[in-house]
């Protein structure tokens, strides 16, 4: 039976090590200084957990006592030679894939290039890359450089889909229409599962189906989706996907990445940038001169993975497994994010999204629906979709008036009160209650502190 809410609260508070208010430099009374801070920043970096810490210490000790032997003989059965096998089944479960469709390797951007090298095969008729506008910059750089590599001008080859005028997120029907319209000229459709800036969860299954119907390859950047929302990449017929593990998978800064390649490609797609870790493990250490790829995603491995990075991921994935993986976690996540949203919307500084016209935003104004202009008055709206099915854990708060100092000052005040989110300039603060370690109390506290931050701002303006 999956653990209940209260059991989870207790268990998870024991598993994670969160910075205290003092650690993060919050300016709070002494009696609150050593309490854990309100950490709502797992969309950027998940916190440390005790299992990862213990596993890391074990591997350091084994390194100290066995050195090179640790590759082949390991007191806990985690021979370094096969270390990725400890996490592959868990990653496969998280993304909805078979084990051979998944590889724990490298880093997100490097894996994205590897996958584009394998899957982006532009022709004169079909050469475009369709992606969301304002994709994470590393992805934009990767797309543009891949287009250039094939001799295309990124301005012509890359189709960035932007929200309608006055809107902040994409409509499913618009995405479908664009794929249908541009389909014959599109080589690759690649979106992020959850958009890093707005927190929008794209309809992954529908986009994949539409892309495939047009004969396009469909890939996904799952940086903000893995460990955040349930997925079924195999059943959805996704061609490839890449991810990092330092966000919702809590593997630590710069943690090891991963990729997915659908099994249907197993016999027709050979790794072009081969390395010895993609070679058949049965003969890898015999060091034969000719490459013989592991069938499936793992054939794309190049180097031996960092053992320290891999066990750090393993510790967190063991917690995922213990709580029942994404089923119970998504349920908890929906509850937490709705709680945060509900409390934020009660704020007197909250402005409903439909009252914020993008045109006015551009001019640095904020218009109320009734026609009155509340020019210059500080406030915020939530640009993440209201429909829980169209978002993960994250809420993105847009501060008003735009391009003012409101966001920066609120962010500073939140930090001083022990609330850790992150700022994305010019006007957004992302707040993410992650179901593995956040509580309803965190959501309540964040909303109260936001209110306090605004009050401080208003007082200072008087
Ligand atoms: C959506 C997205 N893509 C790519 C990256 C870059 O990842 P990495 O630095 O691990 O390559 C990030 C985060 O930094 C991201 O959020
Ligand atoms: N990887 C990061 C880092 O080393 C420092 C600061 C931020 C990051 C991030 O991952 C940013 C993240 N992708 C984002 O969504 O903004």
XYZ file of C-alpha atoms and ligand atoms in Angstrom:
494
model
C 0.000 0.000 0.000
C 1.414 3.447 -0.870
C 2.356 5.538 2.169
C -0.225 8.046 3.427
C 0.293 11.805 3.563
C 1.288 11.970 7.281
C 3.592 8.943 7.030
C 5.249 10.556 4.052
C 5.741 13.843 5.893
C 7.497 12.048 8.719
C 9.548 9.733 6.542
C 10.651 12.379 4.099
C 11.591 14.909 6.746
C 14.012 12.253 7.998
C 15.442 11.576 4.545
C 16.361 15.066 3.384
C 18.893 17.520 4.724
C 17.718 21.045 4.087
C 19.689 24.188 4.884
C 18.563 26.014 8.006
C 17.417 29.618 7.993
C 20.789 30.494 9.514
C 22.652 28.570 6.786
C 21.059 30.613 4.041
C 21.597 33.903 5.878
C 17.917 34.558 6.623
C 17.369 37.435 9.010
C 14.983 35.765 11.434
C 14.687 35.784 15.236
C 17.157 33.487 16.996
C 14.415 30.966 17.891
C 13.762 30.324 14.169
C 17.352 30.433 13.006
C 18.033 26.704 13.197
C 14.743 25.568 11.677
C 14.910 24.257 8.146
C 14.411 26.934 5.537
C 11.412 26.930 3.195
C 13.107 25.304 0.236
C 11.044 25.726 -2.937
C 13.860 25.524 -5.452
C 14.035 21.852 -6.455
C 13.295 22.967 -10.027
C 16.875 24.217 -10.059
C 18.714 22.003 -7.557
C 17.226 19.263 -5.396
C 18.531 19.117 -1.818
C 20.892 16.579 -0.271
C 19.437 13.355 1.093
C 20.959 11.105 3.714
C 21.082 7.989 1.554
C 23.115 9.705 -1.135
C 25.435 11.070 1.509
C 25.924 7.598 3.028
C 26.413 5.955 -0.383
C 28.962 8.586 -1.350
C 30.854 8.018 1.894
C 30.790 4.240 1.275
C 32.239 4.645 -2.200
C 34.940 7.003 -0.924
C 35.871 4.417 1.709
C 35.972 1.642 -0.878
C 38.102 3.810 -3.124
C 40.435 4.282 -0.154
C 40.624 0.606 0.734
C 40.308 -1.171 -2.606
C 41.343 1.423 -5.189
C 41.173 -0.062 -8.709
C 39.775 -3.349 -7.396
C 36.502 -1.567 -6.687
C 35.702 -1.857 -10.382
C 35.428 -5.627 -10.091
C 35.024 -6.513 -6.410
C 32.776 -4.460 -4.198
C 31.704 -5.274 -0.644
C 28.107 -4.205 -1.361
C 27.848 -5.730 -4.840
C 27.998 -2.367 -6.630
C 31.005 -3.160 -8.820
C 31.960 0.141 -10.375
C 32.192 -1.531 -13.764
C 28.409 -1.989 -13.696
C 27.484 0.967 -11.531
C 24.950 2.375 -14.016
C 22.937 -0.855 -13.688
C 21.987 0.204 -10.171
C 19.983 3.177 -11.459
C 18.866 2.144 -14.955
C 15.757 0.175 -13.850
C 14.616 3.037 -11.643
C 15.145 5.631 -14.382
C 13.279 3.398 -16.828
C 10.339 3.238 -14.447
C 10.317 7.010 -14.002
C 10.123 7.754 -17.727
C 7.954 4.777 -18.706
C 10.479 2.762 -20.660
C 12.220 -0.588 -20.713
C 15.713 -0.796 -19.256
C 17.388 -1.115 -22.603
C 15.717 2.099 -23.770
C 17.488 4.081 -21.051
C 21.100 5.063 -20.400
C 22.465 6.839 -17.332
C 25.271 8.900 -18.817
C 26.859 12.254 -19.489
C 25.100 15.554 -19.081
C 21.954 16.952 -20.597
C 23.371 19.287 -23.238
C 26.023 16.798 -24.343
C 23.365 14.078 -24.567
C 21.143 16.428 -26.556
C 23.915 16.886 -29.110
C 24.449 13.123 -29.290
C 20.764 12.547 -29.881
C 20.536 15.303 -32.470
C 23.545 13.819 -34.239
C 21.646 10.546 -34.418
C 18.144 11.830 -35.168
C 18.377 15.203 -36.865
C 18.902 14.244 -40.502
C 17.648 17.237 -42.463
C 16.852 17.033 -46.163
C 16.110 19.826 -48.650
C 12.351 19.379 -48.057
C 12.398 18.486 -44.388
C 14.950 20.436 -42.415
C 13.187 22.446 -39.721
C 13.358 22.052 -35.961
C 10.140 22.936 -34.140
C 10.539 23.920 -30.492
C 8.908 26.167 -27.923
C 9.886 29.835 -27.887
C 12.115 30.790 -24.967
C 13.423 27.270 -24.557
C 16.224 27.024 -21.994
C 19.210 28.821 -23.590
C 21.428 25.739 -23.658
C 18.817 24.046 -25.845
C 18.548 27.079 -28.104
C 22.333 27.076 -28.538
C 22.317 23.352 -29.262
C 19.497 23.620 -31.838
C 21.141 26.558 -33.612
C 24.568 24.955 -33.691
C 23.134 21.681 -35.026
C 21.283 23.562 -37.764
C 24.507 25.374 -38.696
C 26.435 22.111 -38.681
C 24.139 20.911 -41.449
C 24.579 24.129 -43.413
C 21.293 25.788 -42.463
C 20.676 29.287 -41.225
C 19.108 28.851 -37.748
C 16.743 31.725 -38.553
C 15.238 29.596 -41.299
C 15.632 26.145 -39.822
C 14.367 26.786 -36.299
C 10.670 27.415 -35.776
C 10.079 28.752 -32.294
C 6.481 28.583 -31.213
C 5.459 31.518 -29.027
C 2.276 32.096 -27.023
C -0.444 34.245 -28.535
C -0.268 37.964 -27.982
C -1.280 38.651 -24.399
C -0.758 35.040 -23.288
C 2.134 33.396 -21.520
C 1.778 29.720 -22.324
C 1.081 27.722 -25.464
C -2.337 26.360 -26.377
C -2.455 22.690 -27.299
C -4.658 23.389 -30.314
C -2.158 25.957 -31.625
C 0.678 23.472 -31.299
C -1.349 20.857 -33.172
C -2.253 23.355 -35.905
C 1.360 24.391 -36.369
C 2.580 20.807 -36.582
C -0.127 20.048 -39.137
C 0.722 23.181 -41.158
C 4.509 22.963 -41.099
C 4.760 19.165 -40.729
C 6.148 18.301 -44.177
C 9.070 20.709 -43.708
C 9.828 19.687 -40.107
C 12.564 17.180 -39.431
C 12.497 17.311 -35.630
C 9.870 18.337 -33.098
C 11.559 18.942 -29.770
C 9.943 20.554 -26.765
C 10.731 20.488 -23.091
C 8.353 18.280 -21.087
C 7.903 21.057 -18.529
C 8.880 24.566 -19.629
C 11.581 25.931 -17.328
C 10.315 29.548 -17.255
C 6.532 29.168 -17.188
C 6.229 25.715 -15.612
C 3.839 24.616 -18.390
C 3.599 20.840 -18.764
C 3.191 20.242 -22.475
C 0.748 17.583 -23.697
C 3.586 15.192 -24.441
C 1.530 12.329 -25.769
C -0.548 14.520 -28.096
C 2.475 16.404 -29.442
C 4.362 13.183 -30.058
C 1.393 11.623 -31.866
C 0.913 14.715 -34.026
C 4.625 14.894 -34.872
C 4.755 11.207 -35.818
C 1.638 11.567 -37.987
C 3.552 14.168 -40.006
C 6.595 11.926 -40.378
C 8.743 14.005 -38.007
C 11.150 12.719 -35.384
C 10.005 13.659 -31.876
C 12.407 14.282 -28.988
C 11.986 15.742 -25.488
C 14.112 17.665 -23.008
C 12.966 16.266 -19.676
C 15.121 18.445 -17.385
C 12.039 19.749 -15.552
C 9.816 16.721 -16.123
C 11.716 13.708 -14.821
C 10.790 13.000 -11.216
C 8.172 15.752 -11.466
C 5.422 14.253 -13.641
C 4.564 10.702 -14.713
C 5.563 9.753 -18.255
C 5.154 6.823 -20.651
C 7.788 7.508 -23.318
C 7.701 4.023 -24.818
C 3.935 3.860 -25.182
C 3.767 7.416 -26.494
C 6.181 6.414 -29.244
C 8.704 9.116 -28.376
C 11.897 8.720 -30.434
C 14.368 10.102 -27.931
C 14.641 12.118 -24.738
C 17.389 13.592 -22.585
C 17.487 14.754 -18.975
C 19.573 15.929 -16.071
C 19.192 14.567 -12.552
C 20.118 17.454 -10.280
C 16.624 18.963 -10.172
C 13.715 16.714 -9.163
C 15.974 13.657 -8.951
C 18.168 15.300 -6.297
C 21.468 13.835 -7.492
C 23.556 16.890 -6.552
C 25.077 19.770 -8.505
C 26.278 18.730 -11.947
C 24.797 15.243 -11.398
C 24.813 12.593 -14.081
C 22.391 12.917 -17.012
C 20.500 10.349 -19.003
C 18.805 9.564 -22.268
C 16.027 7.496 -23.792
C 15.989 5.924 -27.242
C 12.861 4.055 -28.312
C 13.481 0.353 -28.867
C 12.187 0.544 -32.423
C 15.488 2.221 -33.318
C 17.547 -0.585 -31.858
C 18.524 -2.239 -35.133
C 18.627 0.740 -37.451
C 20.439 3.421 -35.495
C 24.074 2.969 -34.624
C 25.989 5.311 -32.305
C 28.106 7.609 -34.472
C 30.263 8.883 -31.646
C 31.192 5.560 -30.184
C 33.128 5.018 -26.970
C 34.171 1.967 -25.039
C 31.305 2.177 -22.556
C 28.831 1.708 -25.411
C 30.634 -1.493 -26.352
C 29.352 -4.959 -25.414
C 30.230 -5.347 -21.686
C 31.039 -9.041 -22.224
C 34.179 -8.116 -24.175
C 34.747 -4.511 -23.077
C 37.686 -5.341 -20.876
C 39.214 -7.619 -23.483
C 39.747 -4.315 -25.317
C 38.963 -5.494 -28.845
C 39.842 -2.990 -31.591
C 36.405 -3.039 -33.224
C 33.304 -1.446 -31.664
C 30.299 -3.665 -31.082
C 27.426 -1.560 -29.742
C 25.193 -2.605 -26.867
C 21.747 -2.798 -28.479
C 19.526 0.129 -27.502
C 20.151 3.344 -25.607
C 23.186 2.062 -23.740
C 25.124 1.733 -26.975
C 25.311 5.546 -26.919
C 27.414 5.543 -23.753
C 30.911 6.813 -24.343
C 32.881 6.957 -21.108
C 32.742 5.100 -17.832
C 30.261 7.012 -15.689
C 31.262 8.834 -12.522
C 30.638 6.365 -9.706
C 30.248 9.175 -7.200
C 27.663 10.943 -9.352
C 25.818 7.689 -9.997
C 25.497 6.581 -6.367
C 24.461 10.074 -5.421
C 21.563 9.645 -7.843
C 20.925 6.127 -6.550
C 20.328 7.348 -2.990
C 17.550 9.645 -4.134
C 16.031 7.070 -6.495
C 15.821 4.609 -3.610
C 13.594 7.113 -1.832
C 11.448 7.458 -4.956
C 11.084 3.683 -5.000
C 10.206 3.488 -1.335
C 7.364 5.977 -1.667
C 5.931 4.188 -4.701
C 7.438 6.251 -7.550
C 5.433 8.792 -9.523
C 1.863 7.659 -8.696
C 1.816 8.754 -5.042
C 4.299 11.543 -5.681
C 2.245 13.163 -8.400
C -0.804 13.006 -6.146
C 1.121 14.738 -3.373
C 2.585 17.225 -5.834
C -0.866 18.207 -7.136
C -2.060 18.806 -3.587
C 0.976 20.890 -2.637
C 0.971 23.049 -5.758
C -2.787 23.677 -5.480
C -2.305 24.693 -1.853
C 0.417 27.159 -2.782
C -1.653 28.512 -5.658
C -4.767 28.879 -3.524
C -2.868 30.787 -0.840
C -1.116 33.032 -3.360
C -4.384 33.853 -5.078
C -5.816 35.118 -1.794
C -3.153 37.800 -1.626
C -4.357 41.352 -2.110
C -1.360 41.832 -4.425
C -2.426 39.000 -6.724
C -3.652 40.011 -10.180
C -5.523 37.373 -12.225
C -3.711 36.495 -15.406
C -6.607 37.584 -17.609
C -6.275 41.075 -16.237
C -2.699 41.337 -17.294
C -2.469 42.283 -20.912
C 0.833 41.439 -22.525
C 0.628 44.578 -24.576
C 0.447 46.681 -21.443
C 3.182 44.569 -19.975
C 5.433 45.592 -22.785
C 4.696 49.218 -22.054
C 5.398 48.737 -18.386
C 1.763 49.123 -17.349
C -0.783 46.889 -15.735
C -4.423 47.140 -16.702
C -7.355 45.924 -14.675
C -10.254 44.373 -16.588
C -12.575 47.194 -15.615
C -10.440 49.582 -17.605
C -8.767 51.343 -14.716
C -5.052 51.587 -14.997
C -3.155 50.703 -11.890
C 0.019 51.972 -13.383
C 3.099 51.335 -11.338
C 1.401 49.524 -8.455
C 3.315 46.473 -7.293
C 1.581 43.128 -7.684
C 2.041 39.686 -9.174
C 0.298 37.175 -11.338
C 0.880 33.460 -11.901
C 1.847 32.600 -15.472
C 1.894 28.819 -14.946
C -1.306 27.214 -16.303
C -4.136 26.941 -13.770
C -5.121 23.492 -15.020
C -3.200 21.005 -12.834
C -2.936 18.673 -15.834
C -0.897 21.344 -17.609
C 1.749 21.874 -14.974
C 4.132 20.035 -12.687
C 5.117 21.215 -9.210
C 6.374 24.651 -10.194
C 4.503 27.950 -10.103
C 6.050 30.912 -11.917
C 5.112 34.262 -10.432
C 5.388 37.276 -12.708
C 5.921 40.535 -10.844
C 4.356 43.809 -11.819
C 4.934 46.341 -13.058
C 7.302 44.608 -15.441
C 10.912 45.641 -15.703
C 10.657 47.404 -12.373
C 12.588 46.522 -9.259
C 9.585 44.696 -7.716
C 10.740 41.171 -8.467
C 14.256 41.767 -7.180
C 13.048 43.405 -3.976
C 10.458 40.732 -3.264
C 13.072 38.063 -3.932
C 15.463 39.705 -1.477
C 12.724 39.936 1.161
C 11.730 36.280 0.686
C 15.335 35.177 1.119
C 15.624 37.255 4.279
C 12.569 35.395 5.608
C 14.043 31.998 4.783
C 12.072 31.264 1.598
C 14.247 29.909 -1.204
C 12.849 30.160 -4.717
C 14.751 31.384 -7.727
C 14.664 34.507 -9.802
C 14.550 34.484 -13.562
C 15.097 37.995 -14.793
C 13.511 40.296 -15.537
C 10.295 39.577 -13.640
C 9.779 35.962 -12.591
C 10.253 34.094 -9.327
C 9.766 30.333 -9.502
C 8.396 28.569 -6.413
C 8.322 24.780 -6.441
C 6.943 22.629 -3.655
C 8.541 19.269 -4.465
C 6.577 16.312 -3.111
C 9.606 14.486 -1.728
C 10.473 17.085 0.884
C 8.035 20.012 0.786
C 5.018 20.274 3.068
C 1.717 22.123 3.195
C 3.353 24.231 5.903
C 6.027 25.314 3.418
C 3.305 26.458 1.005
C 1.532 28.413 3.733
C 4.788 29.996 4.890
C 5.848 31.005 1.384
C 2.514 32.729 0.742
C 2.614 34.543 4.111
C 6.172 35.703 3.467
C 5.252 36.951 -0.001
C 2.499 39.022 1.559
C 4.955 40.408 4.106
C 7.426 41.190 1.323
C 4.811 43.239 -0.522
C 3.749 45.038 2.629
C 7.371 45.996 3.241
C 7.599 47.252 -0.304
C 4.472 49.389 0.056
C 5.682 50.823 3.354
C 9.022 51.753 1.819
C 7.218 53.561 -1.012
C 5.164 55.720 1.348
C 15.421 22.748 -19.882
C 16.906 22.668 -19.656
N 17.703 22.264 -20.662
C 19.029 22.208 -20.502
C 19.637 22.538 -19.315
C 21.132 22.468 -19.240
O 21.518 21.332 -18.574
P 23.054 20.894 -18.428
O 23.813 22.034 -17.854
O 22.969 19.759 -17.453
O 23.527 20.494 -19.759
C 18.834 22.951 -18.235
C 19.378 23.332 -16.924
O 20.400 23.855 -16.718
C 17.445 23.035 -18.433
O 16.649 23.465 -17.463
N 22.575 23.832 -13.375
C 22.529 25.050 -12.809
C 23.680 25.603 -12.199
O 24.826 24.851 -12.187
C 23.645 26.862 -11.608
C 22.473 27.570 -11.626
C 21.337 27.077 -12.222
C 21.373 25.845 -12.826
C 20.191 25.319 -13.517
O 20.074 24.141 -13.669
C 19.206 26.264 -14.027
C 17.979 25.562 -14.495
N 18.183 24.737 -15.648
C 16.816 26.480 -14.746
O 15.739 25.986 -15.006
O 16.943 27.681 -14.660
